[in-house]
XYZ file of C-alpha atoms in Angstrom:
483
model
C 90.470 87.191 27.628
C 89.522 90.778 26.516
C 88.832 91.736 30.149
C 92.399 90.752 31.110
C 93.707 93.017 28.470
C 92.043 96.081 30.110
C 93.141 95.299 33.636
C 96.812 96.573 33.297
C 95.402 99.681 31.468
C 92.937 100.365 34.206
C 95.603 100.026 36.858
C 97.867 102.391 34.913
C 95.016 104.907 34.861
C 94.677 104.588 38.633
C 98.442 105.172 39.077
C 98.827 108.110 36.741
C 98.655 111.477 38.358
C 98.032 110.174 41.890
C 101.674 110.329 42.859
C 102.696 113.481 41.013
C 101.989 116.044 43.718
C 104.256 117.194 46.487
C 104.825 114.507 49.117
C 104.756 115.269 52.846
C 106.835 113.512 55.445
C 105.518 112.855 58.960
C 107.192 115.966 60.389
C 105.486 118.209 57.904
C 102.119 116.503 58.487
C 102.427 116.972 62.260
C 103.467 120.636 61.912
C 100.530 121.339 59.594
C 98.097 119.572 61.893
C 99.343 121.500 64.901
C 98.818 124.815 62.985
C 95.398 123.974 61.500
C 93.704 121.494 63.803
C 90.597 122.979 65.187
C 90.969 121.302 68.636
C 94.440 122.888 68.952
C 93.040 126.278 67.958
C 90.216 125.990 70.515
C 92.722 125.099 73.299
C 94.886 128.097 72.284
C 91.924 130.398 72.570
C 91.110 128.988 76.010
C 94.709 129.557 77.072
C 94.332 133.165 75.954
C 91.095 133.554 78.001
C 92.932 132.146 81.065
C 95.770 134.660 80.594
C 93.381 137.592 80.386
C 91.662 136.342 83.554
C 95.084 136.274 85.210
C 95.849 139.858 84.261
C 92.436 140.970 85.533
C 93.115 139.235 88.879
C 96.518 140.915 89.153
C 94.907 144.327 88.650
C 92.746 143.780 91.754
C 95.793 144.444 93.962
C 96.070 147.978 92.759
C 94.006 150.999 93.978
C 90.665 151.584 92.289
C 89.843 155.022 90.949
C 86.682 156.381 89.319
C 85.755 159.812 87.941
C 82.174 160.898 87.170
C 80.429 164.035 86.056
C 76.896 165.004 85.275
C 75.162 167.920 83.730
C 71.423 168.421 83.282
C 68.106 170.274 83.856
C 65.530 169.527 86.525
C 61.918 170.712 86.923
C 59.202 170.721 89.614
C 59.740 170.488 93.358
C 63.295 169.224 93.842
C 66.377 169.796 95.948
C 68.946 172.332 94.796
C 72.221 170.250 94.712
C 74.184 173.306 95.831
C 72.015 174.626 98.724
C 70.335 171.327 99.595
C 66.995 173.224 99.833
C 63.734 172.520 98.174
C 62.930 174.677 95.200
C 60.327 174.776 92.435
C 62.520 176.591 89.998
C 63.991 175.011 86.904
C 67.630 174.336 87.623
C 70.765 173.852 85.484
C 73.151 171.703 87.500
C 76.653 170.263 87.040
C 78.737 168.071 89.302
C 82.134 166.370 89.437
C 83.187 163.516 91.608
C 86.393 161.482 91.907
C 86.787 158.515 94.248
C 89.578 156.090 94.967
C 90.140 153.115 97.298
C 92.551 150.399 98.057
C 92.397 147.208 100.038
C 94.992 147.359 102.841
C 94.644 143.857 104.173
C 92.335 140.961 103.488
C 94.250 137.900 104.883
C 96.109 137.379 101.507
C 92.860 136.739 99.598
C 94.034 138.773 96.626
C 97.514 137.197 96.687
C 96.123 133.709 96.654
C 93.668 134.619 93.925
C 96.616 135.801 91.808
C 98.500 132.549 92.524
C 95.441 130.517 91.554
C 94.891 132.460 88.292
C 98.653 132.166 87.375
C 98.629 128.384 87.891
C 95.366 128.150 85.957
C 96.969 129.934 83.055
C 99.986 127.583 83.144
C 97.545 124.670 83.141
C 95.704 126.056 80.128
C 98.896 126.527 78.205
C 100.017 122.981 79.151
C 96.607 121.706 77.990
C 97.483 123.073 74.572
C 100.572 120.878 74.576
C 98.422 117.939 75.714
C 96.132 118.330 72.710
C 99.075 118.797 70.396
C 100.497 115.486 71.621
C 97.170 113.731 71.032
C 96.979 115.238 67.522
C 100.530 114.246 66.750
C 99.806 110.640 67.841
C 96.649 110.543 65.733
C 98.569 111.781 62.739
C 101.302 109.223 63.234
C 98.643 106.512 63.522
C 96.992 107.396 60.268
C 100.340 108.011 58.561
C 101.462 104.475 59.441
C 98.216 103.054 58.233
C 98.806 104.683 54.878
C 102.295 103.219 54.789
C 100.901 99.765 55.592
C 98.360 100.072 52.834
C 101.128 101.152 50.436
C 103.191 98.094 51.459
C 100.179 95.930 50.757
C 99.867 97.525 47.309
C 103.434 96.516 46.510
C 102.823 92.924 47.664
C 99.608 92.733 45.590
C 101.452 94.193 42.635
C 104.281 91.577 42.858
C 101.653 88.864 43.291
C 99.779 90.058 40.162
C 103.001 90.215 38.142
C 104.030 86.648 39.202
C 100.588 85.272 38.174
C 100.865 87.143 34.893
C 104.298 85.630 34.175
C 102.962 82.164 35.110
C 100.033 82.749 32.876
C 102.264 83.506 29.925
C 104.285 80.260 30.553
C 101.063 78.280 30.848
C 99.757 79.644 27.525
C 102.953 78.639 25.804
C 102.812 75.095 27.311
C 99.174 74.726 26.312
C 99.990 75.883 22.782
C 102.849 73.306 22.683
C 100.459 70.588 23.979
C 102.523 70.140 27.135
C 99.701 71.246 29.498
C 95.917 71.144 29.567
C 93.833 74.229 28.705
C 92.484 74.096 32.284
C 95.883 75.266 33.682
C 95.751 78.449 31.574
C 92.076 79.077 32.490
C 92.868 78.609 36.210
C 95.760 81.096 36.028
C 93.594 83.578 34.142
C 91.080 83.406 36.977
C 93.840 83.806 39.488
C 95.237 86.866 37.628
C 91.771 88.424 37.653
C 91.593 87.786 41.442
C 95.034 89.228 41.966
C 94.126 92.328 39.948
C 90.980 92.769 42.053
C 93.133 92.457 45.198
C 95.545 95.113 43.832
C 92.707 97.483 43.112
C 91.172 96.805 46.610
C 94.595 97.535 48.182
C 94.847 100.824 46.293
C 91.286 101.721 47.418
C 92.227 100.966 51.067
C 95.307 103.239 50.714
C 93.141 105.978 49.289
C 90.718 105.673 52.138
C 93.450 105.844 54.749
C 94.993 108.787 53.019
C 91.556 110.499 53.102
C 91.409 109.885 56.908
C 94.858 111.402 57.326
C 93.656 114.491 55.394
C 90.697 114.812 57.732
C 92.955 114.734 60.812
C 95.138 117.346 59.136
C 92.103 119.466 58.280
C 92.940 119.405 54.573
C 90.160 119.737 52.001
C 89.241 116.316 50.687
C 89.530 117.466 47.053
C 93.057 118.862 47.468
C 95.973 116.983 45.980
C 97.946 115.489 48.845
C 100.371 112.539 49.332
C 103.010 111.435 51.827
C 106.532 110.045 51.556
C 106.876 106.378 51.950
C 110.003 105.504 53.956
C 110.866 101.767 54.079
C 109.467 100.342 57.287
C 112.740 98.591 58.044
C 114.485 101.979 58.058
C 112.237 103.478 60.767
C 114.315 103.788 63.950
C 112.886 101.824 66.916
C 114.377 101.969 70.375
C 115.210 98.453 71.877
C 112.216 97.208 73.905
C 114.534 96.464 76.854
C 115.075 100.247 77.240
C 111.319 100.848 77.392
C 110.480 98.894 80.581
C 106.914 99.951 81.629
C 107.677 101.026 85.204
C 110.617 103.192 84.019
C 108.520 104.678 81.189
C 105.652 105.362 83.647
C 107.919 107.296 86.121
C 109.280 109.384 83.214
C 105.766 109.950 81.831
C 104.525 111.263 85.217
C 107.088 114.045 84.886
C 106.950 114.976 81.191
C 103.457 114.094 79.946
C 101.405 117.367 79.496
C 98.213 115.652 80.748
C 99.836 114.847 84.031
C 101.304 118.323 84.283
C 97.887 119.822 83.634
C 96.337 117.926 86.458
C 99.098 118.884 88.930
C 98.853 122.571 87.971
C 95.108 122.607 88.314
C 95.352 120.955 91.717
C 97.765 123.606 92.951
C 95.558 126.290 91.487
C 92.539 124.924 93.466
C 94.643 124.793 96.642
C 95.399 128.533 96.232
C 91.707 129.196 95.526
C 90.899 127.381 98.776
C 93.128 129.694 100.733
C 91.530 132.682 99.063
C 87.975 131.447 99.829
C 88.963 130.949 103.469
C 90.367 134.506 103.687
C 86.891 135.782 102.457
C 85.404 134.724 105.887
C 87.626 137.258 107.678
C 87.437 141.057 107.933
C 88.743 143.282 105.121
C 90.435 146.563 105.796
C 90.248 149.277 103.141
C 91.165 152.907 102.775
C 89.238 155.273 100.422
C 88.678 158.974 99.649
C 86.617 161.267 97.492
C 86.911 164.604 95.865
C 83.788 166.445 94.556
C 82.141 169.762 93.701
C 78.934 170.945 92.099
C 77.189 173.902 90.442
C 73.523 174.906 90.071
C 71.715 177.840 88.580
C 68.003 178.836 88.526
C 66.371 179.823 85.180
C 65.107 183.187 86.501
C 66.804 186.497 87.262
C 65.729 189.741 89.080
C 65.018 192.512 86.599
C 63.735 195.258 88.877
C 61.923 196.441 92.114
C 58.679 198.411 92.705
C 57.917 200.054 96.180
C 54.199 199.916 96.937
C 54.249 201.748 100.303
C 54.761 200.412 103.845
C 52.624 198.295 106.091
C 53.016 197.452 109.838
C 54.304 194.040 110.476
C 53.112 193.713 114.079
C 56.386 194.563 115.699
C 56.983 197.616 117.935
C 59.987 199.586 119.071
C 60.073 201.255 122.490
C 61.765 204.605 122.394
C 61.725 207.004 125.427
C 58.906 205.085 126.986
C 56.854 205.172 123.908
C 56.002 202.327 121.473
C 56.262 202.836 117.825
C 55.073 200.307 115.215
C 57.552 198.852 112.751
C 56.612 199.188 109.074
C 57.867 196.910 106.284
C 58.169 198.158 102.779
C 56.004 196.416 100.279
C 58.434 195.593 97.478
C 57.403 193.832 94.246
C 60.294 191.954 92.582
C 60.260 191.659 88.829
C 61.798 188.435 87.371
C 62.728 187.354 83.859
C 64.222 184.328 82.120
C 67.995 183.933 82.034
C 69.712 183.458 78.721
C 71.748 180.270 78.282
C 75.001 182.209 78.812
C 73.658 183.950 81.995
C 72.796 180.574 83.509
C 76.549 179.830 83.732
C 77.369 183.007 85.638
C 79.240 182.236 88.858
C 80.271 178.799 87.721
C 83.857 179.157 88.788
C 82.896 180.587 92.173
C 80.432 177.827 92.976
C 82.849 175.117 91.837
C 85.503 176.483 94.124
C 83.180 177.174 97.117
C 81.552 173.763 96.862
C 84.731 171.750 96.645
C 84.714 168.911 99.191
C 87.099 166.094 100.253
C 86.841 162.934 102.292
C 89.226 160.280 103.480
C 88.230 157.242 105.493
C 89.188 153.803 106.792
C 86.635 150.996 106.452
C 86.503 147.529 108.004
C 84.127 145.004 106.387
C 83.202 142.112 108.633
C 81.289 139.245 106.983
C 78.573 138.079 109.426
C 75.569 136.730 107.631
C 75.494 137.059 103.842
C 73.494 134.035 102.875
C 76.439 131.786 103.837
C 78.299 132.732 100.564
C 81.771 132.826 101.996
C 81.394 129.671 104.106
C 79.783 127.637 101.353
C 82.352 128.799 98.819
C 85.024 127.546 101.189
C 83.343 124.202 101.545
C 82.869 123.993 97.790
C 86.631 124.734 97.291
C 87.497 121.865 99.578
C 85.410 119.480 97.483
C 86.870 120.876 94.259
C 90.343 119.916 95.553
C 89.136 116.417 96.481
C 87.659 116.025 93.023
C 90.918 117.244 91.473
C 92.922 114.753 93.496
C 90.679 111.969 92.396
C 90.931 113.128 88.728
C 94.740 113.183 89.001
C 94.848 109.740 90.601
C 92.528 108.312 87.930
C 94.554 109.896 85.126
C 97.845 108.575 86.637
C 96.296 105.071 86.931
C 95.011 105.197 83.416
C 98.426 106.260 82.158
C 100.114 103.401 83.994
C 97.621 100.886 82.633
C 98.088 102.289 79.054
C 101.862 102.070 79.268
C 101.797 98.480 80.607
C 99.205 97.626 77.950
C 101.378 99.279 75.246
C 104.447 97.417 76.520
C 102.817 93.989 76.508
C 101.228 94.766 73.157
C 104.685 95.810 71.756
C 106.276 92.608 73.158
C 103.498 90.485 71.606
C 103.781 92.387 68.377
C 107.620 91.733 68.348
C 107.096 88.040 68.866
C 104.375 87.965 66.208
C 106.673 89.836 63.744
C 109.497 87.370 64.330
C 107.080 84.437 63.829
C 105.700 85.971 60.617
C 109.220 86.441 59.317
C 109.956 82.746 59.897
C 106.602 81.834 58.318
C 107.393 83.999 55.240
C 110.790 82.424 54.866
C 109.383 78.884 54.996
C 106.462 79.786 52.654
C 108.774 81.464 50.170
C 111.001 78.354 50.024
C 107.900 76.236 49.667
C 106.621 78.411 46.800
C 109.979 78.323 45.013
C 109.960 74.538 45.135
C 106.350 74.390 44.027
C 107.093 76.759 41.102
C 109.939 74.599 39.864
C 107.834 71.427 40.247
C 105.090 73.045 38.251
C 107.464 74.019 35.500
C 108.550 70.379 35.360
C 104.943 69.245 35.230
C 105.251 67.544 38.596
C 102.747 69.849 40.363
C 99.313 70.859 39.254
C 98.411 74.515 38.615
C 95.805 74.438 41.357
C 98.401 73.356 43.963
C 100.738 76.047 42.725
C 98.075 78.705 43.176
C 97.428 77.529 46.693
C 101.172 77.773 47.409
C 101.261 81.257 45.924
C 98.226 82.329 47.961
C 99.932 81.090 51.070
C 102.958 83.144 50.171
C 100.917 86.281 49.611
C 99.122 85.831 52.843
C 102.429 85.388 54.653
C 103.710 88.637 53.095
C 100.572 90.488 54.193
C 100.833 89.037 57.656
C 104.490 90.014 58.046
C 103.907 93.526 56.674
C 100.984 94.033 59.142
C 102.872 92.601 62.048
C 105.883 94.800 61.308
C 103.927 98.025 61.072
C 101.921 96.983 64.246
C 105.179 96.405 66.043
C 106.704 99.728 64.895
C 103.511 101.633 65.898
C 103.354 100.105 69.387
C 107.033 100.881 69.921
C 106.345 104.492 68.867
C 103.574 104.728 71.433
C 106.025 103.594 74.146
C 108.586 106.132 72.890
C 105.829 108.768 72.929
C 104.975 108.057 76.569
C 108.728 108.300 77.354
C 108.683 111.810 76.021
C 110.651 111.178 72.814
C 107.830 112.440 70.601
C 106.620 110.959 67.374
C 109.228 110.469 64.693
C 109.823 108.166 61.757
């Protein structure tokens, strides 16, 4: 008896504060999920990567240009970059070089690479929409599960209140001597069971709400709740307008997953044309501009004449031969300062200026079979993409037909549970009146009430199952997820 007094208080404690926070409708849940779901964010990043790759591919059609310069010191025996002669002096050197080139014709390889990259970018962006659709459907699934759990809470609450009212009547009858004490004890046990069922229903609703928060990527400790629209007010399109073959033909055109497969197939076809072009010659035009400067670290500081000496040559003059003498000159050298090393920089840069312009033809002959094997690999990639697309279309068709048959069965089950509930409700009403007149035992009344509760649960479950399966069909038809 004392335990029964604490059950309503405990239930009130469960109810207080849990429903005070801001309530979200399905649209707000879906928008939040699309903005915060990690899978959506990852697919968005991948779409950005594909877009950058496309930009890089487009730049390959423009001329290439590079500029380089170098400045340094060199020691030991080396080649003077200006005279191209060997020297042992330390040299200060500097050079400038500019080169540019452009592909004139390569059998549309660059063009097809650009087409392939562009289609791949479109596919990556469409893949974001595919994941968004999947997230939206998951959100709607858990959202409806929470609504079903809330409906079951209401049913359990009504059941508990009915048992409580019956218990009060039974206690009065027992006190008046019109009913045995066993009737009151039986109803007390039933009330405890109904209270436990109510608490269990609330726990299920909390668990379903927690799962919804996980899908939305909301912290488990954050206050969060959803609006609870009456299930009978959720718009559902007539099932006759959702024939599976019609829905399938529409889904082939508007479902992002099917668009992704089609775009990737077209991208691979363009890549195949590009890989085939790589097996043919490439014509390019290029040119360079360059100049350089060098300076030794030593300079001449003076000369000393140390006489003359014959060098072995003779000169004939008037029939006589005269030896040729060469002066013996000793050259004095010294270290150049840093500033002196740059003397003549402008003159050398100007004198050493060079240009080149040329036409090149590159013919792939034997390069490890790279071009040929890439072409063969591209053909297999297309075949694999065609099979992937066919499998995805087949799976989509099977899913749509399965959803249609499931929705039809759910509708029939819902209609059957409505009829069952109507009959069970009338049976309970009669049983309740007979019990009040003392013509039916409390045990039989509890059985009738349990049957009514089970019928209510079954109808609520069938109704939500029917609504969800119809929403899946509407989703495949391209109408989105809406309640």
